[in-house]
Short mmCIF file of C-alpha atoms in Angstrom, two decimals:
data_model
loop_
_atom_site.label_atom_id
_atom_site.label_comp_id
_atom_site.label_asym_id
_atom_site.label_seq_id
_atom_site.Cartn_x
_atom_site.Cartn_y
_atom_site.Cartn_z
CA UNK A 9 0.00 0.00 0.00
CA UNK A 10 1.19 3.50 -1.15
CA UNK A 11 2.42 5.29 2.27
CA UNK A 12 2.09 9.33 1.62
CA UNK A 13 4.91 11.16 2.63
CA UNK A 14 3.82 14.18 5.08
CA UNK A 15 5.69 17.96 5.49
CA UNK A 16 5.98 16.86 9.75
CA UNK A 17 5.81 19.21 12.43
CA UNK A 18 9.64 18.92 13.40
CA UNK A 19 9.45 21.68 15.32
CA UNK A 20 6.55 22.90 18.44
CA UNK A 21 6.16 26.00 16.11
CA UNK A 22 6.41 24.97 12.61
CA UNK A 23 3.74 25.71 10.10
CA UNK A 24 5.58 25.37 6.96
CA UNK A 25 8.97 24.17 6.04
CA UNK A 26 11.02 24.67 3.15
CA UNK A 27 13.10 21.19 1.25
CA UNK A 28 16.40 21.82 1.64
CA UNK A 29 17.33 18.86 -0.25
CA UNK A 30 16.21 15.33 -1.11
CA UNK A 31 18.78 12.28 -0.31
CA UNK A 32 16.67 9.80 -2.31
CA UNK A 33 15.95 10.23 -5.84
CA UNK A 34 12.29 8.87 -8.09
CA UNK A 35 12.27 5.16 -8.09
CA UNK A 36 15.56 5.11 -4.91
CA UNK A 37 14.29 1.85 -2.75
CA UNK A 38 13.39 3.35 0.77
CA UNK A 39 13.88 1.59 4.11
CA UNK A 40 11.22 2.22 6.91
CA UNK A 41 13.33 4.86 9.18
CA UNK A 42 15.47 6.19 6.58
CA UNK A 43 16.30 9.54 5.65
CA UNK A 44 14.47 10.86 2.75
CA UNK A 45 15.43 14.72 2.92
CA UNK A 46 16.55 17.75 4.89
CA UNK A 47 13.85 20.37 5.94
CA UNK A 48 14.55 24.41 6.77
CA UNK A 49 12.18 24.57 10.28
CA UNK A 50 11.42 28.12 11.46
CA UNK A 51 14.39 27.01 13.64
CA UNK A 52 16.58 24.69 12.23
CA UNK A 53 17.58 22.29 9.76
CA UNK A 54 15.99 19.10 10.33
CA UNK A 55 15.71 14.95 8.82
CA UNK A 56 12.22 14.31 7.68
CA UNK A 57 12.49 10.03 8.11
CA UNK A 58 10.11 7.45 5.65
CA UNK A 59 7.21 6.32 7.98
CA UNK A 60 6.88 3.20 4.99
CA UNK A 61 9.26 1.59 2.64
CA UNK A 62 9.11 0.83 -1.06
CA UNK A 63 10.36 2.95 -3.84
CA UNK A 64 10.17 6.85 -3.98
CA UNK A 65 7.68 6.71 -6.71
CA UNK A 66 6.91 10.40 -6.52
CA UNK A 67 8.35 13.93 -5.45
CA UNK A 68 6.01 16.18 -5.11
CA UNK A 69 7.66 19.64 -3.42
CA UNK A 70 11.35 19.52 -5.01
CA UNK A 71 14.37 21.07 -3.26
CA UNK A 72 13.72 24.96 -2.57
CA UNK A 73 9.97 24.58 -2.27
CA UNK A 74 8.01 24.97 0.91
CA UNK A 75 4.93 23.00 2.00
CA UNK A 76 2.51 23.66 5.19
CA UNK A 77 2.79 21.56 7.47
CA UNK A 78 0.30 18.37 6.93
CA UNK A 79 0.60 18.64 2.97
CA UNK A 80 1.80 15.23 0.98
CA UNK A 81 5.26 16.29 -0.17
CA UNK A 82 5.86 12.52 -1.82
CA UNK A 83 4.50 8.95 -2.03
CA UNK A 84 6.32 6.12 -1.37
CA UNK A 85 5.44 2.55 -3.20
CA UNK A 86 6.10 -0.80 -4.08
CA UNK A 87 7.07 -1.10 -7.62
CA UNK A 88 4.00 -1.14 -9.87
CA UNK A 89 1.86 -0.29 -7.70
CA UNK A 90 -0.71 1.96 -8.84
CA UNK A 91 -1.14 5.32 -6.91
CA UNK A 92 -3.61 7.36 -6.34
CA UNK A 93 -3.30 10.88 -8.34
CA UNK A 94 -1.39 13.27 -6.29
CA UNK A 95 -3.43 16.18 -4.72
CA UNK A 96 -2.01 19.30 -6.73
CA UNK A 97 0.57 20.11 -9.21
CA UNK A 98 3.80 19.14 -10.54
CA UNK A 99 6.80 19.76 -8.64
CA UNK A 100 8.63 23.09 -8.91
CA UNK A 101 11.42 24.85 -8.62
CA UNK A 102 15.32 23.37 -8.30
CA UNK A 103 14.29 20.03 -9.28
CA UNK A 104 11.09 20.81 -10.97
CA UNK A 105 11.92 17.89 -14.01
CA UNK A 106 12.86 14.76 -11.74
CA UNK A 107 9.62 13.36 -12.08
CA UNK A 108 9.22 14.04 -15.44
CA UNK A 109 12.60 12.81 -16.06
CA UNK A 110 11.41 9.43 -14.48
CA UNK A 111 9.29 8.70 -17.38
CA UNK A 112 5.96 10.08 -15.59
CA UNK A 113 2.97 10.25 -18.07
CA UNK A 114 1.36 13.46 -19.21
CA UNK A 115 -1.74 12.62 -16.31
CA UNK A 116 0.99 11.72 -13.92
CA UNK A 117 2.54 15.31 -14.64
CA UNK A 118 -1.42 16.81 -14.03
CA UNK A 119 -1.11 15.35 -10.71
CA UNK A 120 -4.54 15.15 -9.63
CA UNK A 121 -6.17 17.20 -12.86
CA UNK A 122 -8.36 14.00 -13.43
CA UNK A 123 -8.70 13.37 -17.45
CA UNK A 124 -6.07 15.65 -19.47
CA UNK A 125 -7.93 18.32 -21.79
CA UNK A 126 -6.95 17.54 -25.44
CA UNK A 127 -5.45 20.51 -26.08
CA UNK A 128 -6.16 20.35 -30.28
CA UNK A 129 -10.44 20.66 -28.86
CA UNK A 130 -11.61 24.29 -28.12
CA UNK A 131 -14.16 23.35 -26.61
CA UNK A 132 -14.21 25.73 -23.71
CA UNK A 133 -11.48 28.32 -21.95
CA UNK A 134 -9.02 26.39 -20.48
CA UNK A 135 -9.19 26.72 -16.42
CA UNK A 136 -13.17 26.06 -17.09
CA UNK A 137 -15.38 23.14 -17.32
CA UNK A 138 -18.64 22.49 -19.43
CA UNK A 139 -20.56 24.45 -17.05
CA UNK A 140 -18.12 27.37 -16.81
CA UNK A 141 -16.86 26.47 -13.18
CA UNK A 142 -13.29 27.06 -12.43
CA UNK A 143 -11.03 24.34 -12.48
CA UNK A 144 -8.80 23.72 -9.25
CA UNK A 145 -7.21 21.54 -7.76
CA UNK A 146 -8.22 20.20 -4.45
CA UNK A 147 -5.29 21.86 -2.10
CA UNK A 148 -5.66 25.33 -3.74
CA UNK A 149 -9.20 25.36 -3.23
CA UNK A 150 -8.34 24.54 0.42
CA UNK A 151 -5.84 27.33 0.54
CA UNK A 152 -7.57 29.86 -1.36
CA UNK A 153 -10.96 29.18 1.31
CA UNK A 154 -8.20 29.97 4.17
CA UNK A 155 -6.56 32.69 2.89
CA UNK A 156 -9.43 34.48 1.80
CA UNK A 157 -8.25 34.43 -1.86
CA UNK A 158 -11.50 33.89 -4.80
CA UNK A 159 -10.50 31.33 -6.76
CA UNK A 160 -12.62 32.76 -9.74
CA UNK A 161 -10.27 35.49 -10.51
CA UNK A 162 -7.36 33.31 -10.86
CA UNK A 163 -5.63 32.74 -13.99
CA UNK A 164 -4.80 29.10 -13.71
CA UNK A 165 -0.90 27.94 -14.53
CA UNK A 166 -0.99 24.43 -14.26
CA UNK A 167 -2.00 21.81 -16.68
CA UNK A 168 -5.07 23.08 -19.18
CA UNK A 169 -5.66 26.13 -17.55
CA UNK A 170 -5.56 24.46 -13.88
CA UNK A 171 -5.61 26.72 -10.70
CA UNK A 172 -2.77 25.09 -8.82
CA UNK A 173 -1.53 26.52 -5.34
CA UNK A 174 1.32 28.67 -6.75
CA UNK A 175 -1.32 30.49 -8.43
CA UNK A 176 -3.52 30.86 -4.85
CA UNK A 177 0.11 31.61 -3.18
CA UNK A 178 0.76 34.30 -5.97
CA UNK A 179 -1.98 35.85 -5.42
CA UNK A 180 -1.46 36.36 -1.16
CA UNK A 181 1.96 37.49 -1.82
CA UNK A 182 0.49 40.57 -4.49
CA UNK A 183 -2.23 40.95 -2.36
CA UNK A 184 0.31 41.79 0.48
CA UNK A 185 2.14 43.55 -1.84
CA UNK A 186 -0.59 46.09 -2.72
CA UNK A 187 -1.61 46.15 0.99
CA UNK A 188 1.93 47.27 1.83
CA UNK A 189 2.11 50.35 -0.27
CA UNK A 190 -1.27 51.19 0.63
CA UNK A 191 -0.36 51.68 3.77
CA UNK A 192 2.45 53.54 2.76
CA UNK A 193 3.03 57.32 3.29
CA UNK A 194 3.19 58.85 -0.50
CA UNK A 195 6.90 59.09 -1.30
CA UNK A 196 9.46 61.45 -0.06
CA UNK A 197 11.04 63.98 -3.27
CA UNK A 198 14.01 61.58 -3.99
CA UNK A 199 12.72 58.90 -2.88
CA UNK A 200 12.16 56.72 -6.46
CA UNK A 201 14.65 54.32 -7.47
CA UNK A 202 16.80 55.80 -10.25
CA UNK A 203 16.84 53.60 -13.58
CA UNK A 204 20.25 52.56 -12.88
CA UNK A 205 19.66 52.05 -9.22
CA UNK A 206 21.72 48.55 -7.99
CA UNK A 207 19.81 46.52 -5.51
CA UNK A 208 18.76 42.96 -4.24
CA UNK A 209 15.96 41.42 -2.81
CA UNK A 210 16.72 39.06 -0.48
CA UNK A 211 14.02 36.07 -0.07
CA UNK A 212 12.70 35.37 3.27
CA UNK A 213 13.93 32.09 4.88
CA UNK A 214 11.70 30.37 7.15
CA UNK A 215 13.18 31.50 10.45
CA UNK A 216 13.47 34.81 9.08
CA UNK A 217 9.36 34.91 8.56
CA UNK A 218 9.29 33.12 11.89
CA UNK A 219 10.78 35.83 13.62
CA UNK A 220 9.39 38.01 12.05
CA UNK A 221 5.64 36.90 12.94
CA UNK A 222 6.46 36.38 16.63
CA UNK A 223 7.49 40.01 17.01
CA UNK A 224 4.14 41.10 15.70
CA UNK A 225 2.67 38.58 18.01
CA UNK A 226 4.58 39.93 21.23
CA UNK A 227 5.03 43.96 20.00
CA UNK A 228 0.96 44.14 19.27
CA UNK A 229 -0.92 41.82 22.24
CA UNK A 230 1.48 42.08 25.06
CA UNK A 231 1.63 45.38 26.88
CA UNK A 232 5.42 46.16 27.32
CA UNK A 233 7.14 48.04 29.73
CA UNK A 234 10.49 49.07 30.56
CA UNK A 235 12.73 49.38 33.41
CA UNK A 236 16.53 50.05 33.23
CA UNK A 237 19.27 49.80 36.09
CA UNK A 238 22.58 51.06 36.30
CA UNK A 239 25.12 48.58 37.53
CA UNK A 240 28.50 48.58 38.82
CA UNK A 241 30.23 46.23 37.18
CA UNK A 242 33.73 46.32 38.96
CA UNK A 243 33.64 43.64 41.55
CA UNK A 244 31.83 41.84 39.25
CA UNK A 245 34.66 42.00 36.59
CA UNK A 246 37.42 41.01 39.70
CA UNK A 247 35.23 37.98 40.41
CA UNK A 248 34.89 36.59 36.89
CA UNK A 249 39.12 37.26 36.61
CA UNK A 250 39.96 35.11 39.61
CA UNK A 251 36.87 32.34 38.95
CA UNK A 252 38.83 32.06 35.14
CA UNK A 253 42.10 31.45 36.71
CA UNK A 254 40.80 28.43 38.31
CA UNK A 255 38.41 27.38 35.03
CA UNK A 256 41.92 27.64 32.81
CA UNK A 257 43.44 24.99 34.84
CA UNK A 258 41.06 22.66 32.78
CA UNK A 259 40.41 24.90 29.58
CA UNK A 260 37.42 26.72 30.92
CA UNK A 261 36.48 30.59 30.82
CA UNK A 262 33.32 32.23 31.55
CA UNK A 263 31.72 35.58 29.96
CA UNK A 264 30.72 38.51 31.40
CA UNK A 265 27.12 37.56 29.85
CA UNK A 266 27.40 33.70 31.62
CA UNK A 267 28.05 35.65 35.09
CA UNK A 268 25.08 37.92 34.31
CA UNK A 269 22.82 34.65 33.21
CA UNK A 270 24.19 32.96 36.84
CA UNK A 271 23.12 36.30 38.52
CA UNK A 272 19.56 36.74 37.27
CA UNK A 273 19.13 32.91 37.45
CA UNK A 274 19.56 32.82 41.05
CA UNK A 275 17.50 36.48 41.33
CA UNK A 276 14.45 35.51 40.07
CA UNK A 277 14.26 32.16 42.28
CA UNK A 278 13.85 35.03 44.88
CA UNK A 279 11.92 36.71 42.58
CA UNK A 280 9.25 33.77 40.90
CA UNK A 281 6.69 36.02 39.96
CA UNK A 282 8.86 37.45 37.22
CA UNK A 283 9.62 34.17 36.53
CA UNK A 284 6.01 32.81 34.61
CA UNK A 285 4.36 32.55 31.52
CA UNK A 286 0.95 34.34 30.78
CA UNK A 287 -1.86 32.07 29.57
CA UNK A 288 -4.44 33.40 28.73
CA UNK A 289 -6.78 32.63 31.89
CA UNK A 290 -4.02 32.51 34.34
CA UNK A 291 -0.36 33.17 34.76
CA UNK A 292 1.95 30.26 35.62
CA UNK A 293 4.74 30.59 38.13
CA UNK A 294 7.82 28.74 37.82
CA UNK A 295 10.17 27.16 40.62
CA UNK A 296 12.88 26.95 38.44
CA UNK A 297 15.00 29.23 36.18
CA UNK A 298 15.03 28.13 32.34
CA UNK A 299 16.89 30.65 30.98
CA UNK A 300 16.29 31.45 27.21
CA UNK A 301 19.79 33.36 25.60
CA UNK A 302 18.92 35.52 22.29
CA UNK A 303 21.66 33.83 19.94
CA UNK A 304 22.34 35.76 16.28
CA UNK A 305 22.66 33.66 13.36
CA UNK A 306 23.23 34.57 9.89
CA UNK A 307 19.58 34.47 8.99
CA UNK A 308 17.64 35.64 12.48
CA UNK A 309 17.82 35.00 16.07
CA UNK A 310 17.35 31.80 18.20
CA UNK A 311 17.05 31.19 21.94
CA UNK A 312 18.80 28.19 22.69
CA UNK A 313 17.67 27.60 26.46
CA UNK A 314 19.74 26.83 29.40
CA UNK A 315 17.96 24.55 32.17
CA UNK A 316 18.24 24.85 35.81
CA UNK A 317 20.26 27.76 34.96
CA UNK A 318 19.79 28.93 39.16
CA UNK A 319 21.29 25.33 40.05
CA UNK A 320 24.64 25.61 37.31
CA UNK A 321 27.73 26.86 38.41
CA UNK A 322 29.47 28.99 35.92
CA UNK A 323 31.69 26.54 33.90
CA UNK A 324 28.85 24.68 33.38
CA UNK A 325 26.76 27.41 32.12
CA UNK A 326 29.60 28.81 29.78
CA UNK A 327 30.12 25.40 28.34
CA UNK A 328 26.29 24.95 27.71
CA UNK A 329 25.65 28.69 25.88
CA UNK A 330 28.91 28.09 23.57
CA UNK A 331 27.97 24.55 22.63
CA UNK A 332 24.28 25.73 22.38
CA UNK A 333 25.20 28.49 20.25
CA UNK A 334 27.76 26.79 17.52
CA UNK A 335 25.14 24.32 16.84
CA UNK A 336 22.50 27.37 16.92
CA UNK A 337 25.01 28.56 14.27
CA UNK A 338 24.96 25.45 12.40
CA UNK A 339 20.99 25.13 12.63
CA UNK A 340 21.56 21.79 14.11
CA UNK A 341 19.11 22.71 17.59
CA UNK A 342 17.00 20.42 18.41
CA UNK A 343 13.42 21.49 19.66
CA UNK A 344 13.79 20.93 23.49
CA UNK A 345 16.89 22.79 23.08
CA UNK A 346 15.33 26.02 22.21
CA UNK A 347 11.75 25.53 23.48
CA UNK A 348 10.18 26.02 27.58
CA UNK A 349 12.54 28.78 28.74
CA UNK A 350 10.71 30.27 31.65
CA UNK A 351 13.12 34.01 31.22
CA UNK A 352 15.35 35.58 27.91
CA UNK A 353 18.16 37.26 28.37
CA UNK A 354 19.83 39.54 25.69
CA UNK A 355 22.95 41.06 25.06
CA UNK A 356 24.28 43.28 22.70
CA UNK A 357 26.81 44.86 24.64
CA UNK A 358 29.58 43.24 22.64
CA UNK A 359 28.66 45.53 19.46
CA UNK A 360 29.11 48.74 21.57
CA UNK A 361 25.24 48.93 22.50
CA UNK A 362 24.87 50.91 25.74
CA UNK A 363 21.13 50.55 26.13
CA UNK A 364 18.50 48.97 24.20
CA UNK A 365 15.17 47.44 25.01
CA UNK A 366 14.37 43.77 24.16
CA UNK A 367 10.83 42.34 22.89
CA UNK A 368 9.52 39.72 24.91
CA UNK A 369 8.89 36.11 23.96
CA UNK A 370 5.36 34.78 24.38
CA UNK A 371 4.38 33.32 26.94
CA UNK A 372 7.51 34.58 28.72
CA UNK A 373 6.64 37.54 31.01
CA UNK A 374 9.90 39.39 30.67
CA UNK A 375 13.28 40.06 28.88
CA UNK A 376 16.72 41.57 29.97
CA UNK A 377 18.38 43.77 27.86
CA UNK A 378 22.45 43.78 28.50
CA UNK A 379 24.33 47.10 27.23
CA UNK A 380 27.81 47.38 27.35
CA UNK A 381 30.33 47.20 29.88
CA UNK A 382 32.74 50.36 29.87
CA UNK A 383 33.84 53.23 32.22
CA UNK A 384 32.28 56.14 33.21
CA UNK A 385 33.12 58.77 35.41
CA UNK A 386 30.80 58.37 38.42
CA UNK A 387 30.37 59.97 41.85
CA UNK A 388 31.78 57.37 44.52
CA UNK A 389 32.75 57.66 47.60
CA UNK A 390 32.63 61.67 47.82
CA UNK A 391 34.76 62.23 44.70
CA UNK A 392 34.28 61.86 40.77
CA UNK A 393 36.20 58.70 40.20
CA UNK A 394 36.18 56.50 37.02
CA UNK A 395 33.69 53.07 37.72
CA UNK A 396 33.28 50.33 35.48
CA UNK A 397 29.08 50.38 34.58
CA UNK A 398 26.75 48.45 32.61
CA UNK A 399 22.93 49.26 32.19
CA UNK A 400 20.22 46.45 31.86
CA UNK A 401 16.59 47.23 30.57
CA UNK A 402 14.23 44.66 31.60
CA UNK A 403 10.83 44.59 29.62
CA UNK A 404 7.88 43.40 31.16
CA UNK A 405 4.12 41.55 30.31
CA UNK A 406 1.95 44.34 32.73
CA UNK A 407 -0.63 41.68 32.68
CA UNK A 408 2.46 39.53 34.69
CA UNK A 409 4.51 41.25 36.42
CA UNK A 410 3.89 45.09 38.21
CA UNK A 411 6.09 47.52 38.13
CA UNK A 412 7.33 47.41 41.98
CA UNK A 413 7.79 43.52 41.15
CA UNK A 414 10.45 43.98 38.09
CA UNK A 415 11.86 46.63 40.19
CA UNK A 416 12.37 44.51 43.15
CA UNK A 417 13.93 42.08 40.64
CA UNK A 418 16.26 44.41 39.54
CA UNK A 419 17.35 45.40 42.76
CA UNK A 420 18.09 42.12 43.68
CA UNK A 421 20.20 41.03 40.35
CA UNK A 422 22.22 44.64 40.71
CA UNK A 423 23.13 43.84 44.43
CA UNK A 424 23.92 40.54 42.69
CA UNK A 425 26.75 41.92 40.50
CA UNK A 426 27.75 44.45 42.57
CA UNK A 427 28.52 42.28 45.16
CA UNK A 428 28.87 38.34 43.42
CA UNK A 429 29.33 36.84 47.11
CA UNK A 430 25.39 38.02 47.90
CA UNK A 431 24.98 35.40 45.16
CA UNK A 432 26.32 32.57 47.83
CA UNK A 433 24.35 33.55 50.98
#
C-alpha cells in the first residue's frame, strides 16, 4: 500500500517548512526509518524520516519549495503499484523535471487534474469546465478558502488552464504587496529608485518569517514596559578574573554575559513572579529558572535555552551557551533545546550597544536587555572617580509582572553583581 509522505511538524512551532534537499531520488528503494530529505524549520535544519518503505515513486515539493505543514510532499510505493493521483501540481522549482525525467505520463505530470484536456479541442477556456466552473485543484481550493483568496479570478498555470496553489500563493503574496504600499506614506522627493539604481531582494527564509511573525505577536498583544538599572560592574569583573584562573586549569572561561545569566538565574528564584508565563486565563509561576539566551545567526535570532540555569555553576553554564550556540550557528538545535525557557536574556553589549530594550517572547513575562560594559566617570565615595558600569533594561508583560515587582527584581540582580558573594548567601 502506497504510504504518503507528510511535510511533519519537526518543530513545536512549525507551520511550513522549506526542502532543503532530497537524499533519495524517483524510483531510490526506501527503508522504513530512513532519511528521505533535509527540511529548513522556522528554527533549524531538520531529517524528515520514511514512515513506509518501497520505492520513492513520486516527489512532489522539489528542493527549494516549501509546504505547510500536513501537505503530501511525496508517495512512497512498491514497484507497480498503482497510486492514487497526487493532490495538486507538478513539482517546482530546483528540481522541478525529476519526475518528469522518471518517465511520468502526461496525467501523472497533471497530478490530480483528473482526465487531461486535449489541447487540439476548443471546446471551452481552459481553467473552465462544461458548465463554466473554475477548475482547481483540491489543495488550492483549500488554501484559497483559508486565505481568503476567490478562486474565480485566478488565472490558472498548471495543466489546461488548472488553478494550482502557486497560483492561490501568488496571489497572497500581491495581495500583500498592494496592501503594503497602501499603507504607505506617499513618497518622499528623492525617494524613487533611479533607472540605474543597484539593488537585491533578499528572499525570506523560514526562520526569518518566523521571527518576524512572533514580534508582531509579542510587539501588538502584550503590553510592554520598561525598566533600566545602572550597575556597577567592577567587583563583578574582579570575580569573573579570579573564577577564570581556576576554570583555565582545565580549559574553561566564563563571559561577562554567563556571570550575568548565573546572577539573574539565582535572582528571580527570589523573585518567581517574574519568573512565569501568561496564559491566557491565568499566569503560571515557575520554581525553576530556564533561561532562554537571544543567539544571532546569519539568517535571524534563536534562543537556545539553558535549564536549571539557578542550580549551574558557571563553567557549566559557559560550556552549555557556547555549545548551544555553535550548533544554533549550524541550525543543528534540536526542539527541546530552544523551546520552555521560563526568562530571555539579551545582550548586545559586545557591538558597543549601551542601552537597548528587548521584545519579549510569548508566553515569557519578561526580557533583559544587556548594554555594554565600559567606564564612566561616576560619583563614589565623595569624589568623581572613574567606575566600570553596565545598564540592563528589563521589559515586562503588565498583565504579569507590576512595576514594583520587576523593580524589586532588579534590585536584587544589581546587588547581585555588585557584590557576586550576595549570590552565595
Amino acid at each position: 500500500m502506497a504510504t504518503k509522505v507528510h511535510m511533519e511538524a519537526l518543530s513545536p512551532t512549525m507551520e511550513e517548512g522549506q526542502v532543503v534537499r532530497w537524499l533519495k531520488e524517483v524510483d531510490d528503494p526506501v527503508g522504513q526509518g530512513e532519511v528521505l530529505a533535509e527540511i529548513e524549520t522556522d528554527k533549524a535544519t531538520m531529517e524528515l524520516v520514511a514512515r513506509g518503505e518501497g520505492l520513492l515513486r513520486r516527489i512532489l515539493v522539489a528542493a527549494g519549495g516549501t509546504a505547510p505543514v500536513g501537505e503530501v510532499i511525496a508517495i512512497i510505493a512498491a514497484e507497480g503499484e498503482e497510486i492514487e493521483a497526487a493532490p495538486d501540481e507538478e513539482p517546482t522549482g530546483a528540481e522541478a523535471t525529476v519526475e518528469r525525467a522518471a518517465g511520468s505520463s502526461q496525467g501523472e505530470d497533471e497530478a490530480g487534474s483528473g482526465s487531461a484536456e486535449d489541447p487540439a479541442v476548443p471546446t471551452r477556456s481552459a481553467g473552465r469546465s462544461a458548465a463554466g466552473r473554475v477548475r482547481a485543484s483540491p489543495l488550492s481550493k483549500r488554501l484559497a478558502r483559508q486565505l481568503g483568496v476567490e478562486i474565480e479570478a485566478l488565472e490558472g498555470t498548471g495543466p489546461g488552464g488548472r488553478v494550482v496553489r502557486r497560483d492561490v500563493e501568488a496571489a497572497v503574496e500581491a495581495r500583500a504587496v498592494q496592501e503594503e504600499r497602501d499603507a504607505e506614506p506617499g513618497p518622499v522627493s528623492g525617494a524613487a529608485l533611479q533607472p540605474d539604481e543597484e539593488f537585491e531582494d533578499i528572499p525570506l527564509t523560514q526562520m526569518r518569517k518566523t521571527v518576524a511573525r512572533r514580534l508582531v505577536e509579542s510587539l501588538g498583544p502584550v503590553p510592554h514596559f520598561y525598566l533600566t538599572v545602572d550597575i556597577d560592574m567592577t567587583r563583578a569583573l574582579a570575580a569573573r578574573a579570579r573564577v577564570n584562573e581556576i576554570l583555565s586549569q582545565d580549559g574553561g572561561k566564563a563571559s561577562v554575559n554567563d556571570v550575568i545569566i548565573k546572577a539573574a538565574a539565582v535572582a528571580l528564584t527570589r523573585h518567581p513572579e517574574c519568573n512565569a508565563w501568561w496564559q491566557g486565563n491565568s499566569i503560571r509561576r515557575f520554581n525553576r529558572v530556564h533561561m532562554g539566551v537571544a543567539v544571532a545567526v546569519p539568517d535571524g535570532l534563536i534562543t537556545p535555552v539553558i535549564r536549571d540555569a539557578h542550580a549551574k555553576g558557571l563553567d557549566a553554564i559557559s560550556r552549555e551557551v557556547r555549545e548551544l550556540a555553535a550548533r544554533a550557528r549550524e541550525k543543528k538545535l534540536q526542539p527541546h533545546e530552544y523551546t520552555g525557557s521560563t526568562f530571555s536574556i539579551s545582550n548586545l553589549g559586545m557591538f558597543g550597544i549601551e542601552e537597548f530594550t528587548g521584545v519579549i517572547n510569548p508566553p515569557e513575562a519578561g526580557i533583559l536587555a544587556v548594554g555594554a560594559v565600559e567606564e564612566r566617570p561616576v560619583a563614589f565615595a565623595g569624589e568623581v572617580v572613574l567606575r566600570t558600569r553596565m545598564r540592563i533594561t528589563m521589559s515586562c508583560d503588565h498583565r504579569v509582572i507590576d512595576g514594583a515587582q520587576g523593580a524589586r527584581f532588579l534590585a536584587t540582580l544589581k546587588s547581585y553583581l555588585e557584590e557576586p558573594l550576595a549570590i552565595l548567601i
